[in-house]
Short mmCIF file of C-alpha atoms in Angstrom, two decimals:
data_model
loop_
_atom_site.label_atom_id
_atom_site.label_comp_id
_atom_site.label_asym_id
_atom_site.label_seq_id
_atom_site.Cartn_x
_atom_site.Cartn_y
_atom_site.Cartn_z
CA UNK A 258 28.48 41.70 29.12
CA UNK A 259 30.00 39.60 31.86
CA UNK A 260 28.66 36.03 32.07
CA UNK A 261 27.75 34.61 35.49
CA UNK A 262 30.25 32.20 37.01
CA UNK A 263 27.66 29.43 37.18
CA UNK A 264 25.27 28.92 34.29
CA UNK A 265 21.70 28.02 35.19
CA UNK A 266 20.36 24.60 34.26
CA UNK A 267 19.31 24.58 30.59
CA UNK A 268 16.94 22.19 28.86
CA UNK A 269 18.83 21.75 25.60
CA UNK A 270 16.13 19.48 24.15
CA UNK A 271 13.63 22.31 24.54
CA UNK A 272 16.04 24.78 22.92
CA UNK A 273 16.55 22.37 20.02
CA UNK A 274 12.80 22.18 19.46
CA UNK A 275 12.53 25.97 19.54
CA UNK A 276 15.37 26.30 17.02
CA UNK A 277 13.78 23.73 14.69
CA UNK A 278 10.43 25.51 14.92
CA UNK A 279 12.10 28.87 14.21
CA UNK A 280 13.97 27.44 11.22
CA UNK A 281 10.84 25.87 9.82
CA UNK A 282 8.79 29.10 9.79
CA UNK A 283 10.71 31.55 7.61
CA UNK A 284 9.12 34.63 6.12
CA UNK A 285 8.69 33.01 2.69
CA UNK A 286 7.07 29.63 2.36
CA UNK A 287 6.18 27.55 -0.71
CA UNK A 288 4.06 25.14 1.34
CA UNK A 289 0.27 25.45 1.29
CA UNK A 290 -1.50 25.09 4.62
CA UNK A 291 -4.68 23.09 4.07
CA UNK A 292 -7.98 23.41 5.91
CA UNK A 293 -11.56 22.34 5.24
CA UNK A 294 -12.09 25.45 3.12
CA UNK A 295 -9.28 24.97 0.59
CA UNK A 296 -8.23 21.31 0.67
CA UNK A 297 -10.48 20.01 -2.11
CA UNK A 298 -9.80 22.86 -4.51
CA UNK A 299 -6.04 22.76 -3.87
CA UNK A 300 -5.67 19.01 -4.34
CA UNK A 301 -8.09 18.73 -7.27
CA UNK A 302 -6.10 21.33 -9.22
CA UNK A 303 -2.71 19.72 -8.55
CA UNK A 304 -1.24 17.14 -10.88
CA UNK A 305 0.86 15.84 -7.97
CA UNK A 306 0.54 16.89 -4.34
CA UNK A 307 2.61 15.71 -1.39
CA UNK A 308 0.82 16.47 1.89
CA UNK A 309 2.46 16.38 5.31
CA UNK A 310 -0.02 15.44 8.04
CA UNK A 311 1.63 16.50 11.30
CA UNK A 312 1.21 17.61 14.90
CA UNK A 313 3.33 20.37 16.41
CA UNK A 314 3.95 18.40 19.61
CA UNK A 315 5.35 15.39 17.68
CA UNK A 316 9.16 15.44 17.67
CA UNK A 317 9.33 13.56 14.35
CA UNK A 318 7.06 16.20 12.80
CA UNK A 319 9.31 18.93 14.16
CA UNK A 320 12.37 17.25 12.66
CA UNK A 321 10.67 16.90 9.27
CA UNK A 322 9.45 20.51 8.95
CA UNK A 323 12.69 22.13 7.69
CA UNK A 324 13.46 19.13 5.44
CA UNK A 325 9.98 19.21 3.92
CA UNK A 326 10.21 22.93 3.27
CA UNK A 327 13.63 22.75 1.67
CA UNK A 328 12.42 19.83 -0.49
CA UNK A 329 9.57 22.05 -1.66
CA UNK A 330 12.00 24.81 -2.61
CA UNK A 331 14.22 22.38 -4.56
CA UNK A 332 11.29 20.87 -6.44
CA UNK A 333 9.77 24.29 -7.16
CA UNK A 334 12.88 25.25 -9.12
CA UNK A 335 12.34 22.26 -11.44
CA UNK A 336 8.53 22.46 -11.57
CA UNK A 337 7.57 26.13 -11.14
CA UNK A 338 3.98 25.62 -12.29
CA UNK A 339 1.90 25.40 -9.11
CA UNK A 340 -0.57 23.12 -10.89
CA UNK A 341 2.17 20.58 -11.62
CA UNK A 342 3.44 19.95 -8.09
CA UNK A 343 2.10 21.15 -4.73
CA UNK A 344 3.68 20.70 -1.31
CA UNK A 345 1.07 21.09 1.41
CA UNK A 346 0.58 20.42 5.10
CA UNK A 347 -2.25 19.74 7.53
CA UNK A 348 -2.06 20.54 11.23
CA UNK A 349 -4.03 17.54 12.48
CA UNK A 350 -4.62 19.04 15.93
CA UNK A 351 -6.26 22.06 14.33
CA UNK A 352 -8.12 20.01 11.72
CA UNK A 353 -9.04 16.63 13.24
CA UNK A 354 -11.84 16.24 10.66
CA UNK A 355 -9.27 16.14 7.85
CA UNK A 356 -7.08 13.71 9.80
CA UNK A 357 -10.10 11.44 10.26
CA UNK A 358 -11.07 11.75 6.59
CA UNK A 359 -7.67 10.45 5.51
CA UNK A 360 -7.34 7.92 8.36
CA UNK A 361 -4.15 9.38 9.82
CA UNK A 362 -2.80 7.01 12.46
CA UNK A 363 0.74 8.30 12.90
CA UNK A 364 2.76 11.51 12.69
CA UNK A 365 4.19 12.57 10.39
CA UNK A 366 2.39 10.94 7.48
CA UNK A 367 3.29 11.98 3.92
CA UNK A 368 0.47 11.18 1.51
CA UNK A 369 0.60 11.51 -2.26
CA UNK A 370 -2.35 12.83 -4.28
CA UNK A 371 -2.95 12.94 -8.03
CA UNK A 372 -5.63 15.31 -9.30
CA UNK A 373 -7.31 15.11 -5.91
CA UNK A 374 -7.21 11.32 -5.61
CA UNK A 375 -5.20 9.95 -2.68
CA UNK A 376 -2.75 7.28 -3.72
CA UNK A 377 -2.72 4.06 -1.74
CA UNK A 378 1.04 4.16 -1.27
CA UNK A 379 2.32 7.01 0.87
CA UNK A 380 5.91 8.23 1.05
CA UNK A 381 7.86 6.01 3.45
CA UNK A 382 11.37 6.70 2.22
CA UNK A 383 14.33 8.49 3.75
CA UNK A 384 13.51 11.84 5.32
CA UNK A 385 16.06 13.92 3.46
CA UNK A 386 15.78 16.73 0.92
CA UNK A 387 17.39 14.69 -1.85
CA UNK A 388 15.23 11.60 -1.23
CA UNK A 389 11.93 13.53 -1.16
CA UNK A 390 12.90 15.56 -4.24
CA UNK A 391 13.85 12.37 -6.10
CA UNK A 392 10.53 10.82 -5.13
CA UNK A 393 8.64 13.74 -6.70
CA UNK A 394 10.81 13.59 -9.84
CA UNK A 395 9.86 9.93 -10.21
CA UNK A 396 6.18 10.85 -9.93
CA UNK A 397 6.57 13.31 -12.79
CA UNK A 398 8.04 10.74 -15.19
CA UNK A 399 5.54 9.81 -17.90
CA UNK A 400 4.09 6.41 -16.83
CA UNK A 401 3.15 5.50 -20.41
CA UNK A 402 5.89 4.10 -22.63
CA UNK A 403 5.31 5.04 -26.25
CA UNK A 404 5.85 2.22 -28.73
CA UNK A 405 7.53 2.89 -32.07
CA UNK A 406 7.15 -0.62 -33.47
CA UNK A 407 4.56 -3.28 -32.61
CA UNK A 408 7.40 -5.81 -32.63
CA UNK A 409 8.28 -4.36 -29.20
CA UNK A 410 5.37 -6.37 -27.80
CA UNK A 411 7.36 -9.56 -28.34
CA UNK A 412 9.86 -8.33 -25.75
CA UNK A 413 7.25 -7.64 -23.06
CA UNK A 414 8.10 -8.80 -19.56
CA UNK A 415 5.28 -11.33 -19.14
CA UNK A 416 5.99 -11.70 -15.44
CA UNK A 417 4.34 -8.27 -15.04
CA UNK A 418 0.86 -6.94 -15.70
CA UNK A 419 0.78 -4.97 -18.95
CA UNK A 420 -1.91 -2.65 -20.28
CA UNK A 421 -1.54 -1.53 -23.89
CA UNK A 422 -3.51 1.26 -25.51
CA UNK A 423 -3.97 1.87 -29.24
CA UNK A 424 -5.02 5.44 -30.03
CA UNK A 425 -5.56 7.59 -33.07
CA UNK A 426 -3.70 10.47 -31.43
CA UNK A 427 -2.23 11.70 -28.14
CA UNK A 428 -4.42 14.80 -28.08
CA UNK A 429 -7.66 12.83 -27.71
CA UNK A 430 -9.90 12.63 -24.65
CA UNK A 431 -9.51 8.85 -24.72
CA UNK A 432 -5.74 9.06 -24.39
CA UNK A 433 -5.95 11.66 -21.61
CA UNK A 434 -8.16 9.23 -19.65
CA UNK A 435 -5.67 6.41 -20.30
CA UNK A 436 -2.77 8.61 -19.17
CA UNK A 437 -4.62 9.63 -16.00
CA UNK A 438 -5.33 5.99 -15.13
CA UNK A 439 -1.70 5.08 -15.82
CA UNK A 440 -0.50 7.80 -13.45
CA UNK A 441 -2.59 6.36 -10.63
CA UNK A 442 -1.69 2.71 -11.25
CA UNK A 443 1.93 3.21 -12.33
CA UNK A 444 3.23 1.09 -9.44
CA UNK A 445 0.93 -1.82 -10.26
CA UNK A 446 0.98 -2.16 -14.04
CA UNK A 447 3.21 -1.41 -17.02
CA UNK A 448 1.45 0.94 -19.46
CA UNK A 449 2.32 1.17 -23.15
CA UNK A 450 0.69 3.04 -26.05
CA UNK A 451 0.82 3.19 -29.82
CA UNK A 452 -0.53 6.10 -31.89
CA UNK A 453 -1.54 6.97 -35.40
CA UNK A 454 -0.77 4.65 -38.30
CA UNK A 455 1.23 2.34 -36.02
CA UNK A 456 -1.85 1.58 -33.94
CA UNK A 457 -4.30 1.31 -36.86
CA UNK A 458 -4.19 -2.52 -37.18
CA UNK A 459 -5.43 -2.78 -33.56
CA UNK A 460 -8.15 -0.13 -33.86
CA UNK A 461 -10.86 -2.15 -35.57
CA UNK A 462 -13.70 -0.03 -34.21
CA UNK A 463 -11.89 2.91 -32.65
CA UNK A 464 -9.35 3.33 -29.87
CA UNK A 465 -8.62 0.08 -28.08
CA UNK A 466 -7.11 -1.00 -24.73
CA UNK A 467 -5.88 -4.52 -23.98
CA UNK A 468 -4.69 -6.12 -20.75
CA UNK A 469 -1.98 -8.78 -20.93
CA UNK A 470 -1.87 -10.70 -17.63
CA UNK A 471 1.28 -12.38 -16.30
CA UNK A 472 2.21 -15.64 -18.01
CA UNK A 473 3.14 -16.38 -21.61
CA UNK A 474 0.01 -18.43 -22.20
CA UNK A 475 -2.47 -16.13 -20.44
CA UNK A 476 -5.17 -14.80 -22.81
CA UNK A 477 -5.53 -11.08 -23.47
CA UNK A 478 -8.50 -9.18 -22.06
CA UNK A 479 -10.09 -6.30 -24.00
CA UNK A 480 -11.65 -3.25 -22.33
CA UNK A 481 -15.21 -2.95 -23.65
CA UNK A 482 -16.30 0.20 -21.84
CA UNK A 483 -16.12 3.86 -22.83
CA UNK A 484 -12.56 5.20 -22.82
CA UNK A 485 -13.85 8.72 -22.27
CA UNK A 486 -15.37 7.62 -18.93
CA UNK A 487 -12.58 7.83 -16.34
CA UNK A 488 -14.45 6.03 -13.55
CA UNK A 489 -15.23 2.99 -15.72
CA UNK A 490 -11.74 2.85 -17.23
CA UNK A 491 -10.07 3.19 -13.84
CA UNK A 492 -12.28 0.53 -12.22
CA UNK A 493 -11.47 -1.92 -15.03
CA UNK A 494 -7.73 -1.22 -14.91
CA UNK A 495 -7.59 -1.38 -11.11
CA UNK A 496 -9.29 -4.78 -11.16
CA UNK A 497 -6.59 -6.02 -13.55
CA UNK A 498 -3.58 -4.29 -11.99
CA UNK A 499 -4.27 -4.88 -8.30
CA UNK A 500 -4.80 -8.63 -7.82
CA UNK A 501 -6.91 -10.05 -5.04
CA UNK A 502 -3.89 -11.99 -3.75
CA UNK A 503 -0.88 -9.70 -3.42
CA UNK A 504 2.72 -10.57 -2.66
CA UNK A 505 4.08 -9.35 0.65
CA UNK A 506 7.74 -8.30 0.74
CA UNK A 507 9.93 -6.50 3.23
CA UNK A 508 9.50 -3.40 1.07
CA UNK A 509 5.69 -3.25 1.26
CA UNK A 510 5.19 -4.99 4.63
CA UNK A 511 4.80 -1.75 6.57
CA UNK A 512 2.22 -0.47 4.10
CA UNK A 513 0.18 -3.69 4.17
CA UNK A 514 0.34 -3.93 7.96
CA UNK A 515 -0.89 -0.37 8.34
CA UNK A 516 -4.02 -1.17 6.34
CA UNK A 517 -5.18 -2.76 9.59
CA UNK A 518 -6.68 -5.91 8.10
CA UNK A 519 -5.62 -9.40 9.24
CA UNK A 520 -3.54 -11.43 6.80
CA UNK A 521 -4.58 -14.65 5.12
CA UNK A 522 -1.23 -15.67 3.76
CA UNK A 523 0.15 -18.47 1.62
CA UNK A 524 3.81 -19.32 2.24
CA UNK A 525 5.20 -21.04 -0.85
CA UNK A 526 8.48 -21.65 -2.61
CA UNK A 527 9.13 -19.04 -5.27
CA UNK A 528 9.13 -21.61 -8.07
CA UNK A 529 5.93 -23.27 -6.79
CA UNK A 530 3.49 -21.34 -8.97
CA UNK A 531 0.99 -24.22 -8.98
CA UNK A 532 0.21 -23.82 -5.26
CA UNK A 533 -0.11 -20.08 -5.72
CA UNK A 534 -2.58 -20.54 -8.58
CA UNK A 535 -4.67 -22.94 -6.47
CA UNK A 536 -4.71 -20.46 -3.58
CA UNK A 537 -5.66 -17.58 -5.90
CA UNK A 538 -8.44 -19.65 -7.44
CA UNK A 539 -9.94 -20.74 -4.10
CA UNK A 540 -9.62 -17.27 -2.58
CA UNK A 541 -11.53 -15.80 -5.52
CA UNK A 542 -14.10 -18.62 -5.49
CA UNK A 543 -14.76 -18.82 -1.75
CA UNK A 544 -13.78 -15.44 -0.33
CA UNK A 545 -14.61 -12.72 -2.83
CA UNK A 546 -17.11 -11.35 -0.30
CA UNK A 547 -14.34 -10.98 2.31
CA UNK A 548 -12.49 -8.29 0.37
CA UNK A 549 -12.24 -5.34 2.74
CA UNK A 550 -12.18 -7.53 5.86
CA UNK A 551 -8.94 -9.43 5.29
CA UNK A 552 -5.80 -9.08 3.17
CA UNK A 553 -5.06 -11.99 0.81
CA UNK A 554 -1.29 -12.38 0.49
CA UNK A 555 1.45 -14.76 -0.59
CA UNK A 556 5.04 -14.84 0.61
CA UNK A 557 8.32 -16.44 -0.39
CA UNK A 558 9.07 -19.25 2.10
CA UNK A 559 12.81 -18.63 1.96
CA UNK A 560 12.55 -14.89 2.59
CA UNK A 561 10.01 -15.28 5.39
CA UNK A 562 11.61 -18.11 7.31
CA UNK A 563 11.12 -16.34 10.64
CA UNK A 564 7.28 -16.22 10.50
CA UNK A 565 7.34 -19.89 9.46
CA UNK A 566 9.51 -20.83 12.42
CA UNK A 567 7.06 -18.89 14.56
CA UNK A 568 4.36 -21.40 13.62
CA UNK A 569 6.82 -24.32 13.87
CA UNK A 570 7.22 -24.72 10.11
CA UNK A 571 10.17 -24.57 7.71
CA UNK A 572 10.41 -24.02 3.93
CA UNK A 573 10.37 -27.82 3.61
CA UNK A 574 6.76 -27.75 4.89
CA UNK A 575 5.58 -25.30 2.25
CA UNK A 576 3.00 -24.63 0.94
CA UNK A 577 1.50 -23.46 4.24
CA UNK A 578 -1.57 -21.27 4.77
CA UNK A 579 -1.91 -19.17 7.93
CA UNK A 580 -3.79 -16.21 9.35
CA UNK A 581 -2.00 -13.43 11.22
CA UNK A 582 -4.52 -11.39 13.21
CA UNK A 583 -1.75 -9.04 14.47
CA UNK A 584 -2.00 -10.67 17.87
CA UNK A 585 -1.73 -14.34 17.03
CA UNK A 586 -1.02 -16.63 14.09
CA UNK A 587 -3.30 -19.54 13.20
CA UNK A 588 -2.36 -22.35 10.81
CA UNK A 589 -4.75 -23.81 8.23
CA UNK A 590 -4.82 -27.56 8.99
CA UNK A 591 -3.57 -28.90 5.66
CA UNK A 592 -2.93 -27.30 2.29
CA UNK A 593 -4.59 -30.28 0.56
CA UNK A 594 -7.83 -29.31 2.35
CA UNK A 595 -7.91 -26.19 0.16
CA UNK A 596 -9.91 -28.07 -2.47
CA UNK A 597 -12.64 -29.05 0.03
CA UNK A 598 -15.62 -26.77 -0.74
CA UNK A 599 -16.05 -24.09 1.91
CA UNK A 600 -13.03 -25.17 3.99
CA UNK A 601 -11.00 -21.99 3.45
CA UNK A 602 -14.10 -19.84 3.89
CA UNK A 603 -14.86 -21.52 7.22
CA UNK A 604 -11.28 -20.89 8.37
CA UNK A 605 -11.73 -17.14 7.76
CA UNK A 606 -15.19 -17.10 9.32
CA UNK A 607 -13.78 -18.82 12.42
CA UNK A 608 -11.32 -15.93 12.71
CA UNK A 609 -14.08 -13.32 12.55
CA UNK A 610 -16.29 -15.17 15.04
CA UNK A 611 -13.45 -15.56 17.52
CA UNK A 612 -13.57 -19.35 17.28
CA UNK A 613 -9.89 -19.67 16.31
CA UNK A 614 -8.87 -17.61 19.31
CA UNK A 615 -11.12 -19.57 21.70
CA UNK A 616 -9.98 -22.96 20.44
CA UNK A 617 -6.30 -22.16 20.65
CA UNK A 618 -6.70 -20.98 24.24
CA UNK A 619 -9.39 -23.36 25.51
CA UNK A 620 -9.56 -26.30 23.11
CA UNK A 621 -12.31 -27.08 20.57
CA UNK A 622 -15.78 -25.61 21.01
CA UNK A 623 -18.13 -28.12 22.70
CA UNK A 624 -19.96 -28.72 19.42
CA UNK A 625 -16.69 -29.76 17.75
CA UNK A 626 -15.45 -32.20 20.41
CA UNK A 627 -15.35 -35.85 19.38
CA UNK A 628 -17.74 -37.97 21.50
CA UNK A 629 -15.95 -39.44 24.52
CA UNK A 630 -13.24 -36.75 24.50
CA UNK A 631 -13.83 -34.95 27.78
CA UNK A 632 -10.46 -33.51 28.75
CA UNK A 633 -10.26 -30.28 26.77
CA UNK A 634 -7.26 -29.02 28.75
CA UNK A 635 -5.02 -31.65 27.16
CA UNK A 636 -5.65 -30.32 23.65
CA UNK A 637 -5.82 -26.62 24.45
CA UNK A 638 -2.80 -24.61 23.35
CA UNK A 639 -1.48 -21.12 23.04
CA UNK A 640 -1.29 -19.70 19.51
CA UNK A 641 2.02 -18.13 18.54
CA UNK A 642 2.11 -14.35 18.71
CA UNK A 643 1.85 -12.26 15.56
CA UNK A 644 4.99 -12.17 13.47
CA UNK A 645 3.97 -9.61 10.86
CA UNK A 646 3.03 -7.01 13.48
CA UNK A 647 6.77 -6.38 13.68
CA UNK A 648 6.60 -4.92 10.16
CA UNK A 649 4.24 -2.16 11.32
CA UNK A 650 5.40 1.50 11.38
CA UNK A 651 8.23 1.92 13.85
CA UNK A 652 8.10 4.14 16.93
CA UNK A 653 11.64 5.24 16.07
CA UNK A 654 10.23 7.02 12.97
CA UNK A 655 6.67 7.92 13.91
CA UNK A 656 4.46 8.95 16.77
CA UNK A 657 1.85 6.20 16.68
CA UNK A 658 -1.60 7.39 17.66
CA UNK A 659 -3.15 4.00 18.45
CA UNK A 660 -1.41 0.67 17.97
CA UNK A 661 -4.00 -1.40 19.83
CA UNK A 662 -6.17 -3.67 17.73
CA UNK A 663 -9.20 -5.64 18.78
CA UNK A 664 -8.68 -9.37 18.80
CA UNK A 665 -10.20 -10.93 15.72
#
């Protein structure tokens, strides 16, 4: 066939999208399409499930489709049992109820499930077949390290949170509960177990589980509930493994930012554990009721110099407490005020009421002005913009559905 002398104008971007779509829908597929009729049964029966929440119009979703499918094929060769590993997808345009249920705010989102329970940490790694396959392999590694000598406990890393189980045997219901909890909290705690005659000295009245908190001098805590009750065991372990005050790093910053809660953050020198302990104590004492409305965090002053400079501080000024509302940053007046009853709580309440925002823009509220101080304009200021918002999911990797947040 003879080609025309002048080719018509071609939209190569459109052709690329068509080719990707064609590649991603072959005749044979190992990926399960989820809807409201099969999602619960599919996920509940899967030891590990990786679910791709996508939209067909999203170019990042289109780019991921063939990679996700090939990853599924690679993993299926290693784990052929469909109850071991499931790769699944949800078309969020077709099933907005499912997207709402799992709070999908960007496309594509890869969420990990274990026996039907959604894990807090989603997959945020490299979008390649090898990286996704490696991620699943890691999830299939046994999270419980079996001890062969109780002397191994002397070599525990006491900078980490350790949970140790002592069981009569591995085939018991108690151990299966322990193993299930360990799978869910594998990123937050180190789990170890001893069985049979080795564990007998620690099984005074049956199977036993002990939590060893960070610190060489920290006392052990014994689980007193029923080990056959998963909900009770998980709640106890989660309370121990996921502290109220978490460390923010560049590795988990995106995840924490996406939770959508403002940050109450302590900047401290890494070796300054005393200030961290004081902050943890006061946060637990004054703000336990604020869990779910604000994230309690601590950060290494040296690593997070930029946010400090943003609030006109340096590592030499640490410890420093601040709130980042994702629009502005507000500085707690003085770290020494932490010991004043109710002072930290009032700081957080002033964020929720909007008082911090008003005062930074317009000066102190009339009820807080010192008598005789009439010129509010002289003391009004502009709060620095959010620094941690920059750690949020990037528009070069995701289609963000709604990045606007109400001012807090």
